[in-house]
Short mmCIF file of C-alpha atoms and ligand atoms in Angstrom, two decimals:
data_model
loop_
_atom_site.label_atom_id
_atom_site.label_comp_id
_atom_site.label_asym_id
_atom_site.label_seq_id
_atom_site.Cartn_x
_atom_site.Cartn_y
_atom_site.Cartn_z
CA UNK A 1 0.08 0.19 0.61
CA UNK A 2 1.89 3.09 -1.29
CA UNK A 3 0.72 6.19 0.40
CA UNK A 4 0.24 9.21 -1.90
CA UNK A 5 -0.28 12.82 -1.49
CA UNK A 6 -2.77 14.70 -3.32
CA UNK A 7 0.18 17.96 -4.45
CA UNK A 8 1.64 14.92 -5.57
CA UNK A 9 -1.02 12.96 -7.91
CA UNK A 10 -0.12 13.40 -11.32
CA UNK A 11 3.02 11.34 -10.45
CA UNK A 12 0.13 8.47 -10.10
CA UNK A 13 -1.32 8.26 -12.61
CA UNK A 14 -2.52 5.42 -13.74
CA UNK A 15 -1.90 3.73 -10.29
CA UNK A 16 -3.51 2.38 -8.03
CA UNK A 17 -2.64 4.67 -4.29
CA UNK A 18 -3.52 5.33 -1.03
CA UNK A 19 -4.20 8.14 0.05
CA UNK A 20 -5.43 10.06 4.49
CA UNK A 21 -7.22 12.20 4.43
CA UNK A 22 -10.64 14.14 5.31
CA UNK A 23 -14.38 14.80 3.38
CA UNK A 24 -14.53 18.07 1.94
CA UNK A 25 -17.74 17.90 0.48
CA UNK A 26 -19.58 14.81 -0.74
CA UNK A 27 -22.47 14.84 -4.22
CA UNK A 28 -24.23 12.17 -3.96
CA UNK A 29 -25.72 11.33 -7.92
CA UNK A 30 -27.27 7.36 -6.79
CA UNK A 31 -24.99 4.66 -8.10
CA UNK A 32 -22.61 7.60 -7.96
CA UNK A 33 -21.07 9.58 -4.85
CA UNK A 34 -18.71 11.91 -5.61
CA UNK A 35 -16.55 12.62 -2.46
CA UNK A 36 -13.93 15.94 -2.64
CA UNK A 37 -11.25 14.28 -0.35
CA UNK A 38 -8.74 16.65 0.83
CA UNK A 39 -5.41 15.68 2.83
CA UNK A 40 -3.72 18.38 3.73
CA UNK A 41 -1.50 18.57 0.12
CA UNK A 42 -4.02 19.97 -1.88
CA UNK A 43 -8.53 18.20 -3.22
CA UNK A 44 -9.12 15.74 -5.28
CA UNK A 45 -12.30 14.38 -6.41
CA UNK A 46 -12.86 10.52 -5.24
CA UNK A 47 -15.53 8.53 -7.26
CA UNK A 48 -17.48 6.30 -5.50
CA UNK A 49 -19.50 3.79 -8.25
CA UNK A 50 -22.07 1.37 -6.98
CA UNK A 51 -20.47 -1.07 -9.31
CA UNK A 52 -17.23 -1.10 -8.69
CA UNK A 53 -17.14 -1.55 -5.24
CA UNK A 54 -18.61 -3.67 -2.01
CA UNK A 55 -22.25 -3.06 -0.74
CA UNK A 56 -20.94 -2.52 2.45
CA UNK A 57 -18.35 0.18 0.90
CA UNK A 58 -21.00 2.55 -0.81
CA UNK A 59 -23.48 2.40 2.14
CA UNK A 60 -20.53 3.52 4.26
CA UNK A 61 -19.17 6.10 1.61
CA UNK A 62 -22.92 7.22 1.39
CA UNK A 63 -23.42 8.29 5.22
CA UNK A 64 -19.88 9.78 5.08
CA UNK A 65 -20.30 13.82 6.53
CA UNK A 66 -18.03 16.61 6.48
CA UNK A 67 -14.78 16.63 7.31
CA UNK A 68 -15.32 12.46 7.79
CA UNK A 69 -11.87 11.19 8.10
CA UNK A 70 -11.33 8.55 5.78
CA UNK A 71 -8.20 6.29 3.54
CA UNK A 72 -9.06 5.45 0.49
CA UNK A 73 -7.58 3.12 -2.44
CA UNK A 74 -8.58 3.81 -5.71
CA UNK A 75 -7.01 4.05 -9.00
CA UNK A 76 -5.89 7.95 -10.00
CA UNK A 77 -7.32 8.96 -13.77
CA UNK A 78 -6.38 11.75 -15.43
CA UNK A 79 -9.80 13.74 -15.71
CA UNK A 80 -9.14 17.23 -16.85
CA UNK A 81 -12.69 18.13 -15.97
CA UNK A 82 -12.13 16.90 -12.72
CA UNK A 83 -12.01 19.66 -9.73
CA UNK A 84 -10.55 20.23 -7.17
CA UNK A 85 -6.46 21.46 -6.26
CA UNK A 86 -4.09 20.66 -8.57
CA UNK A 87 -6.70 19.53 -9.97
CA UNK A 88 -7.12 17.32 -13.87
CA UNK A 89 -7.36 14.44 -11.82
CA UNK A 90 -9.36 11.66 -9.76
CA UNK A 91 -10.15 8.88 -8.28
CA UNK A 92 -11.52 5.78 -9.13
CA UNK A 93 -12.22 4.30 -5.44
CA UNK A 94 -12.06 0.41 -4.94
CA UNK A 95 -11.48 0.95 -0.74
CA UNK A 96 -13.08 2.91 1.34
CA UNK A 97 -11.86 2.94 5.40
CA UNK A 98 -13.46 5.09 7.69
CA UNK A 99 -11.30 6.04 10.34
CA UNK A 100 -14.04 9.23 12.23
CA UNK A 101 -17.28 9.30 11.38
CA UNK A 102 -17.85 12.99 12.11
CA UNK A 103 -20.52 15.00 13.77
CA UNK A 104 -22.30 18.35 12.86
CA UNK A 105 -19.78 20.34 11.09
CA UNK A 106 -20.49 23.62 12.03
CA UNK A 107 -18.36 25.37 9.06
CA UNK A 108 -20.73 24.59 6.14
CA UNK A 109 -20.62 26.28 2.42
CA UNK A 110 -22.85 28.43 2.83
CA UNK A 111 -22.06 31.82 3.96
CA UNK A 112 -20.84 32.88 7.86
CA UNK A 113 -19.87 36.53 9.23
CA UNK A 114 -16.16 36.60 10.43
CA UNK A 115 -16.40 36.84 14.07
CA UNK A 116 -18.02 32.95 13.77
CA UNK A 117 -15.19 32.18 11.85
CA UNK A 118 -12.40 33.57 13.82
CA UNK A 119 -14.18 31.81 16.77
CA UNK A 120 -13.66 28.42 15.03
CA UNK A 121 -10.29 29.36 13.59
CA UNK A 122 -9.01 26.33 14.56
CA UNK A 123 -11.81 24.79 12.13
CA UNK A 124 -11.64 27.34 8.91
CA UNK A 125 -8.06 26.68 8.66
CA UNK A 126 -9.34 23.00 7.68
CA UNK A 127 -11.16 25.72 4.46
CA UNK A 128 -9.81 25.69 0.70
CA UNK A 129 -9.41 29.75 1.26
CA UNK A 130 -7.60 29.61 4.54
CA UNK A 131 -5.38 26.54 3.86
CA UNK A 132 -4.43 27.85 0.67
CA UNK A 133 -3.47 31.24 2.60
CA UNK A 134 -1.44 29.49 5.19
CA UNK A 135 0.42 27.60 2.54
CA UNK A 136 1.21 30.91 0.96
CA UNK A 137 2.66 32.07 4.11
CA UNK A 138 4.28 28.59 5.05
CA UNK A 139 6.02 29.53 1.04
CA UNK A 140 6.69 33.07 2.32
CA UNK A 141 8.51 32.68 5.70
CA UNK A 142 11.26 29.36 3.46
CA UNK A 143 11.73 32.25 0.63
CA UNK A 144 12.62 34.56 3.33
CA UNK A 145 15.64 32.58 5.38
CA UNK A 146 16.55 30.88 1.63
CA UNK A 147 18.03 34.72 -0.16
CA UNK A 148 18.73 35.33 3.15
CA UNK A 149 21.16 31.94 4.03
CA UNK A 150 22.92 32.40 0.00
CA UNK A 151 23.71 35.25 0.91
CA UNK A 152 25.19 35.57 3.81
CA UNK A 153 23.59 35.97 6.69
CA UNK A 154 23.51 34.32 9.72
CA UNK A 155 20.34 34.20 11.69
CA UNK A 156 20.48 35.07 15.26
CA UNK A 157 17.96 34.56 17.40
CA UNK A 158 17.13 37.68 19.75
CA UNK A 159 15.69 37.61 23.27
CA UNK A 160 11.21 38.11 23.46
CA UNK A 161 11.13 39.57 26.77
CA UNK A 162 13.20 43.24 26.85
CA UNK A 163 14.23 45.67 28.84
CA UNK A 164 14.05 48.49 25.97
CA UNK A 165 11.43 50.29 24.10
CA UNK A 166 12.25 50.57 20.23
CA UNK A 167 9.35 52.00 18.52
CA UNK A 168 7.72 54.08 20.32
CA UNK A 169 6.27 54.18 24.09
CA UNK A 170 2.90 53.48 22.78
CA UNK A 171 2.56 50.20 21.75
CA UNK A 172 4.76 48.21 24.80
CA UNK A 173 3.45 44.84 26.11
CA UNK A 174 4.49 45.25 30.28
CA UNK A 175 5.56 42.18 31.60
CA UNK A 176 6.59 42.10 35.48
CA UNK A 177 9.37 40.73 35.87
CA UNK A 178 10.30 39.59 38.81
CA UNK A 179 9.47 42.51 39.88
CA UNK A 180 11.12 44.55 37.27
CA UNK A 181 8.99 45.54 34.11
CA UNK A 182 9.97 44.79 30.95
CA UNK A 183 8.73 44.40 27.91
CA UNK A 184 7.44 42.35 25.12
CA UNK A 185 9.87 42.74 21.48
CA UNK A 186 8.88 45.17 19.37
CA UNK A 187 11.46 44.01 17.88
CA UNK A 188 14.98 42.50 17.59
CA UNK A 189 17.59 45.18 15.68
CA UNK A 190 18.87 46.90 18.66
CA UNK A 191 20.61 43.06 19.12
CA UNK A 192 21.36 42.77 16.24
CA UNK A 193 23.16 45.86 15.89
CA UNK A 194 25.18 44.21 18.19
CA UNK A 195 25.40 40.92 16.60
CA UNK A 196 26.55 42.44 12.86
CA UNK A 197 29.62 43.01 15.56
CA UNK A 198 30.19 39.44 15.91
CA UNK A 199 28.99 38.99 12.36
CA UNK A 200 29.10 41.48 9.36
CA UNK A 201 25.50 40.55 8.28
CA UNK A 202 22.57 39.14 10.35
CA UNK A 203 18.87 37.99 10.10
CA UNK A 204 16.12 37.17 12.76
CA UNK A 205 13.07 36.27 12.62
CA UNK A 206 10.12 35.76 14.85
CA UNK A 207 6.87 37.01 16.96
CA UNK A 208 7.13 40.68 17.82
CA UNK A 209 4.40 42.47 20.08
CA UNK A 210 2.93 45.68 19.45
CA UNK A 211 -0.20 46.33 22.07
CA UNK A 212 -1.65 47.88 18.91
CA UNK A 213 -5.35 50.10 20.38
CA UNK A 214 -6.46 50.93 17.09
CA UNK A 215 -8.83 48.29 14.69
CA UNK A 216 -7.62 48.71 11.54
CA UNK A 217 -7.13 46.49 8.97
CA UNK A 218 -2.90 46.24 8.87
CA UNK A 219 -2.73 45.96 12.98
CA UNK A 220 -2.10 43.14 14.69
CA UNK A 221 -1.04 42.60 18.43
CA UNK A 222 1.65 39.87 17.44
CA UNK A 223 3.17 39.30 14.56
CA UNK A 224 6.35 38.00 12.46
CA UNK A 225 8.85 40.31 11.43
CA UNK A 226 12.07 39.29 9.37
CA UNK A 227 14.71 41.48 10.14
CA UNK A 228 18.31 41.92 8.42
CA UNK A 229 21.10 44.15 9.46
CA UNK A 230 24.37 44.64 8.01
CA UNK A 231 27.21 46.27 8.33
CA UNK A 232 28.89 48.96 6.55
CA UNK A 233 26.20 49.74 4.55
CA UNK A 234 23.99 52.91 4.19
CA UNK A 235 20.81 53.93 2.39
CA UNK A 236 20.71 52.71 -1.06
CA UNK A 237 23.04 49.35 -0.75
CA UNK A 238 20.05 48.96 1.74
CA UNK A 239 17.04 49.04 -0.64
CA UNK A 240 19.02 47.20 -3.08
CA UNK A 241 18.77 44.51 -0.63
CA UNK A 242 15.40 44.73 0.28
CA UNK A 243 13.37 45.02 -3.64
CA UNK A 244 16.01 42.14 -4.64
CA UNK A 245 15.39 40.42 -1.73
CA UNK A 246 10.91 41.03 -2.96
CA UNK A 247 11.36 39.89 -5.69
CA UNK A 248 12.67 36.51 -4.40
CA UNK A 249 10.07 36.26 -1.71
CA UNK A 250 7.11 37.19 -4.74
CA UNK A 251 8.62 35.04 -7.68
CA UNK A 252 9.42 31.56 -5.42
CA UNK A 253 5.35 32.04 -4.38
CA UNK A 254 4.50 32.82 -8.41
CA UNK A 255 6.31 29.33 -9.34
CA UNK A 256 5.73 27.34 -6.48
CA UNK A 257 1.97 27.92 -5.00
CA UNK A 258 0.78 28.90 -8.45
CA UNK A 259 -2.62 26.55 -7.36
CA UNK A 260 -3.10 28.23 -4.03
CA UNK A 261 -3.00 31.05 -5.64
CA UNK A 262 -5.59 29.96 -8.00
CA UNK A 263 -8.25 29.24 -5.12
CA UNK A 264 -7.60 32.64 -3.82
CA UNK A 265 -8.77 34.33 -7.58
CA UNK A 266 -5.54 36.13 -7.29
CA UNK A 267 -4.68 38.20 -10.19
CA UNK A 268 -1.34 38.31 -10.72
CA UNK A 269 -0.90 40.53 -12.64
CA UNK A 270 1.21 42.75 -10.97
CA UNK A 271 2.95 40.53 -8.71
CA UNK A 272 4.54 39.32 -11.77
CA UNK A 273 5.99 42.50 -12.60
CA UNK A 274 7.65 42.24 -9.23
CA UNK A 275 11.12 42.63 -10.18
CA UNK A 276 13.41 45.70 -9.47
CA UNK A 277 14.99 48.10 -9.87
CA UNK A 278 11.14 49.80 -7.11
CA UNK A 279 10.63 53.19 -7.59
CA UNK A 280 11.82 55.42 -5.79
CA UNK A 281 10.90 58.62 -4.15
CA UNK A 282 11.50 61.23 -1.58
CA UNK A 283 8.74 62.05 1.01
CA UNK A 284 9.09 65.94 -0.09
CA UNK A 285 8.18 63.91 -3.53
CA UNK A 286 5.34 61.97 -1.48
CA UNK A 287 3.61 64.74 0.36
CA UNK A 288 3.79 67.14 -3.05
CA UNK A 289 1.33 64.09 -4.73
CA UNK A 290 -0.20 63.82 -2.27
CA UNK A 291 -1.85 66.87 -2.52
CA UNK A 292 -1.78 67.95 -5.94
CA UNK A 293 -4.05 64.47 -5.88
CA UNK A 294 -6.29 66.05 -3.01
CA UNK A 295 -6.55 68.92 -4.99
CA UNK A 296 -7.77 67.67 -8.16
CA UNK A 297 -9.99 65.11 -6.77
CA UNK A 298 -13.30 65.24 -7.42
CA UNK A 299 -14.47 62.50 -4.36
CA UNK A 300 -14.40 65.32 -1.63
CA UNK A 301 -14.34 62.58 1.31
CA UNK A 302 -11.53 61.24 -0.64
CA UNK A 303 -10.00 64.57 -0.59
CA UNK A 304 -10.73 65.12 2.88
CA UNK A 305 -8.65 61.71 3.56
CA UNK A 306 -5.58 62.92 0.93
CA UNK A 307 -5.32 65.92 2.49
CA UNK A 308 -1.72 66.47 4.41
CA UNK A 309 0.33 68.67 5.64
CA UNK A 310 5.02 68.10 5.79
CA UNK A 311 5.55 66.76 8.56
CA UNK A 312 2.97 64.32 9.40
CA UNK A 313 3.11 60.25 9.25
CA UNK A 314 0.88 58.76 6.32
CA UNK A 315 -2.25 56.98 6.64
CA UNK A 316 -3.72 53.78 5.08
CA UNK A 317 -5.35 55.64 3.24
CA UNK A 318 -2.09 58.09 1.84
CA UNK A 319 0.16 55.62 1.79
CA UNK A 320 -2.95 53.56 -0.73
CA UNK A 321 -3.12 56.23 -3.48
CA UNK A 322 1.20 56.79 -3.11
CA UNK A 323 1.45 52.62 -4.74
CA UNK A 324 -1.12 53.46 -6.34
CA UNK A 325 1.06 55.66 -8.98
CA UNK A 326 3.39 52.71 -9.67
CA UNK A 327 2.75 48.63 -10.88
CA UNK A 328 5.16 48.02 -8.40
CA UNK A 329 6.17 48.28 -4.70
CA UNK A 330 7.33 52.21 -4.24
CA UNK A 331 10.01 52.74 -1.42
CA UNK A 332 9.41 56.07 0.36
CA UNK A 333 13.16 57.31 1.45
CA UNK A 334 13.59 60.40 4.11
CA UNK A 335 10.54 61.23 6.87
CA UNK A 336 10.63 63.37 8.73
CA UNK A 337 12.89 62.57 12.02
CA UNK A 338 9.83 63.56 14.74
CA UNK A 339 8.22 60.87 12.99
CA UNK A 340 10.40 57.87 12.92
CA UNK A 341 11.88 55.93 15.59
CA UNK A 342 14.79 56.82 17.63
CA UNK A 343 18.08 55.46 16.27
CA UNK A 344 17.77 56.96 13.05
CA UNK A 345 19.90 58.60 11.27
CA UNK A 346 19.27 62.32 10.59
CA UNK A 347 20.07 62.84 6.67
CA UNK A 348 23.31 64.92 6.30
CA UNK A 349 22.92 68.95 6.08
CA UNK A 350 19.51 68.45 7.07
CA UNK A 351 18.65 67.01 10.33
CA UNK A 352 14.95 67.56 10.58
CA UNK A 353 14.76 64.32 7.70
CA UNK A 354 16.48 60.70 8.42
CA UNK A 355 17.79 58.25 5.99
CA UNK A 356 15.14 55.61 6.24
CA UNK A 357 12.86 54.30 4.00
CA UNK A 358 9.23 52.77 3.77
CA UNK A 359 8.38 49.89 0.90
CA UNK A 360 4.89 50.46 0.30
CA UNK A 361 2.89 47.21 -1.39
CA UNK A 362 0.89 48.53 -4.99
CA UNK A 363 -2.46 47.36 -4.99
CA UNK A 364 -3.54 49.52 -1.11
CA UNK A 365 -1.54 46.26 0.80
CA UNK A 366 0.36 49.29 2.45
CA UNK A 367 4.23 49.27 4.41
CA UNK A 368 5.39 45.48 4.00
CA UNK A 369 8.87 47.23 4.86
CA UNK A 370 10.18 49.70 8.00
CA UNK A 371 14.19 50.36 7.23
CA UNK A 372 16.63 53.00 8.24
CA UNK A 373 20.26 53.87 8.76
CA UNK A 374 21.20 53.38 12.65
CA UNK A 375 22.98 56.38 14.28
CA UNK A 376 26.67 55.32 14.70
CA UNK A 377 27.90 58.08 16.43
CA UNK A 378 27.52 57.81 20.55
CA UNK A 379 26.96 61.03 21.26
CA UNK A 380 24.58 62.22 18.54
CA UNK A 381 22.64 59.06 19.70
CA UNK A 382 22.96 59.13 23.10
CA UNK A 383 21.50 62.86 23.07
CA UNK A 384 18.57 61.08 20.90
CA UNK A 385 17.86 58.87 23.64
CA UNK A 386 17.10 61.04 25.49
CA UNK A 387 14.76 63.77 23.75
CA UNK A 388 12.79 60.72 23.98
CA UNK A 389 12.95 60.49 27.50
CA UNK A 390 14.38 57.04 27.48
CA UNK A 391 15.31 55.75 30.51
CA UNK A 392 19.69 55.85 29.12
CA UNK A 393 20.78 52.90 31.89
CA UNK A 394 18.36 50.54 30.04
CA UNK A 395 20.11 51.51 26.01
CA UNK A 396 23.72 51.50 28.46
CA UNK A 397 24.55 48.46 26.44
CA UNK A 398 23.41 49.81 23.45
CA UNK A 399 25.90 52.65 23.88
CA UNK A 400 28.60 50.76 23.91
CA UNK A 401 28.03 48.92 19.96
CA UNK A 402 29.56 53.06 19.25
CA UNK A 403 31.99 52.61 21.44
CA UNK A 404 34.20 49.53 20.08
CA UNK A 405 34.28 50.14 16.01
CA UNK A 406 31.43 51.57 15.37
CA UNK A 407 30.22 51.76 11.38
CA UNK A 408 28.21 52.81 9.34
CA UNK A 409 25.13 49.76 8.87
CA UNK A 410 22.11 49.46 8.24
CA UNK A 411 18.52 47.28 8.49
CA UNK A 412 15.20 46.84 7.72
CA UNK A 413 11.66 44.89 9.59
CA UNK A 414 10.00 43.09 6.90
CA UNK A 415 5.91 42.17 7.80
CA UNK A 416 4.91 38.75 7.60
CA UNK A 417 1.46 39.48 6.94
CA UNK A 418 1.32 42.33 5.87
CA UNK A 419 3.56 40.60 3.03
CA UNK A 420 1.21 37.17 3.17
CA UNK A 421 -2.00 40.06 2.61
CA UNK A 422 -0.57 41.36 -0.24
CA UNK A 423 0.98 37.91 -2.21
CA UNK A 424 -2.50 35.93 -1.72
CA UNK A 425 -5.04 39.89 -1.90
CA UNK A 426 -6.41 38.96 1.14
CA UNK A 427 -9.20 42.68 2.21
CA UNK A 428 -7.95 42.01 5.71
CA UNK A 429 -4.52 40.37 7.90
CA UNK A 430 -5.97 38.78 10.27
CA UNK A 431 -6.61 35.58 7.78
CA UNK A 432 -2.51 36.31 7.17
CA UNK A 433 -1.94 34.42 10.85
CA UNK A 434 -3.36 30.65 11.47
CA UNK A 435 -4.57 32.81 15.10
CA UNK A 436 -4.07 36.20 14.69
CA UNK A 437 -4.01 37.91 18.02
CA UNK A 438 -5.84 41.80 17.42
CA UNK A 439 -7.48 44.17 19.90
CA UNK A 440 -10.27 42.06 20.91
CA UNK A 441 -8.92 38.69 19.99
CA UNK A 442 -6.96 36.09 21.58
CA UNK A 443 -8.46 32.93 21.05
CA UNK A 444 -8.44 30.20 20.33
O1 4AD B 501 8.53 49.71 10.40
P1 4AD B 501 8.60 48.88 11.99
O2 4AD B 501 7.59 49.03 12.96
O3 4AD B 501 10.03 48.62 11.69
C1 4AD B 501 10.67 48.19 13.07
O4 4AD B 501 10.01 47.91 13.91
C2 4AD B 501 12.12 47.99 12.71
N1 4AD B 501 13.06 48.25 13.78
C3 4AD B 501 12.52 47.30 11.55
C4 4AD B 501 13.98 47.32 11.76
O5 4AD B 501 14.63 48.66 10.92
N2 4AD B 501 14.41 46.96 11.94
O6 4AD B 501 8.03 47.36 11.71
C5 4AD B 501 8.52 46.87 10.56
C6 4AD B 501 7.44 46.00 9.35
C7 4AD B 501 6.93 46.90 8.72
O7 4AD B 501 7.11 47.52 7.62
C8 4AD B 501 4.45 46.23 8.68
O8 4AD B 501 5.33 45.53 7.55
C9 4AD B 501 5.16 45.37 10.02
O9 4AD B 501 6.80 44.91 10.52
N3 4AD B 501 4.69 45.30 10.98
C10 4AD B 501 3.32 45.13 11.87
N4 4AD B 501 2.97 44.40 11.15
C11 4AD B 501 0.80 43.68 11.33
N5 4AD B 501 1.02 44.15 12.47
C12 4AD B 501 0.86 45.19 12.94
N6 4AD B 501 1.00 46.29 14.12
C13 4AD B 501 3.38 45.65 12.91
N7 4AD B 501 3.51 46.94 13.03
C14 4AD B 501 4.13 46.72 11.81
MG1 MG B 502 6.99 51.92 9.95
#
């Protein structure tokens, strides 16, 4: 008995094989039972024909409920019309063993509300769309490591329990660490700035925590971020790394997850154009573009949303409108120093802007990367820590790095769920995580 997985079914055309899976759906056509069976790697149509199986097998097939666990043996037949993922094949069933007959399954093919589904996330991940998204997510995570590992970056783990704030103090999850206040990490970056002193090029890749108090389509309170950090690197060098890295991720998904992207009905036109170089605009230019769009808009509501003055941070409508002007992800560089983190290098001769860049995804999926050059001068950094009202003693080790072989360096962070939402074309980031954590949800 050779157990075959559905994603490899094409290699077994004409053979008798065994599948281990679950009934996704069943259609009763009298003497024919059509079972859509999923096994974790795909969905295959399995046909039970009364004439070709023992009577007890046909009876068992007729009683199968949605999500019953089954082991099936049969012959693989090529059939262009056969539905399923990857599709194009079906199984002519000869044997059927029911491992468990499932009770009434709460998620039916009919429409359910999002909260209903989110409450049943532990089951919802079996549905075709959710399954497809999480398969793409795993490929994105693999492509991330693949590119970095093959370009000389050493993976380092950074602590999740930390005394330091790095991305503003308003989104910290506080923790009582045996009497001393600590936080869940907002970033591993500060540690990576130490790690590059030992290894040159590093990355960390793990869960990240932000107590985001707003309910948006783009924010989670726990998300995954990959953060490369590079010694002897400036902003130009950083952007070249970012565009190659993101292109590799997108092209890997298009190559290896075509079937899943088809399940999601994702329009691949713009994704297929994701190759370096990506366009670069400055924050100054971005503000002018937004002011022009606001002035020319015939929709007063949109015009009001797009209105902005130099010095403010962009909101979702601004990012969407800017990205819509380009077919590829766009870099917005040199943000005002006041809207960005304390560690970003001020521009030489124009300290009111910093050597930073955000990468905005096309089609309204927002900021997927934030990155910058880091201040490598001890006294400038100390002054910034003080200006931001951060406790200097907790940053003593970070300041130390500026005393012993301090070099220009730069790095960035890419949010996994934002990237999944973009590549899969998801309206809301909650579907990009297996078990999302948001302002009003920390279950299941
Ligand atoms: O722009 P951010 O805050 O940058 C940093 O944390 C830097 N320390 C990274 C670095 O330079 N090493 O976050 C980086 C990315 C964002 O562009 C976004 O993709 C994602 O992390 N992100 C979130 N994703 C989901 N929910 C949230 N609340 C997020 N906050 C940031
Ligand atoms: Mg950011």
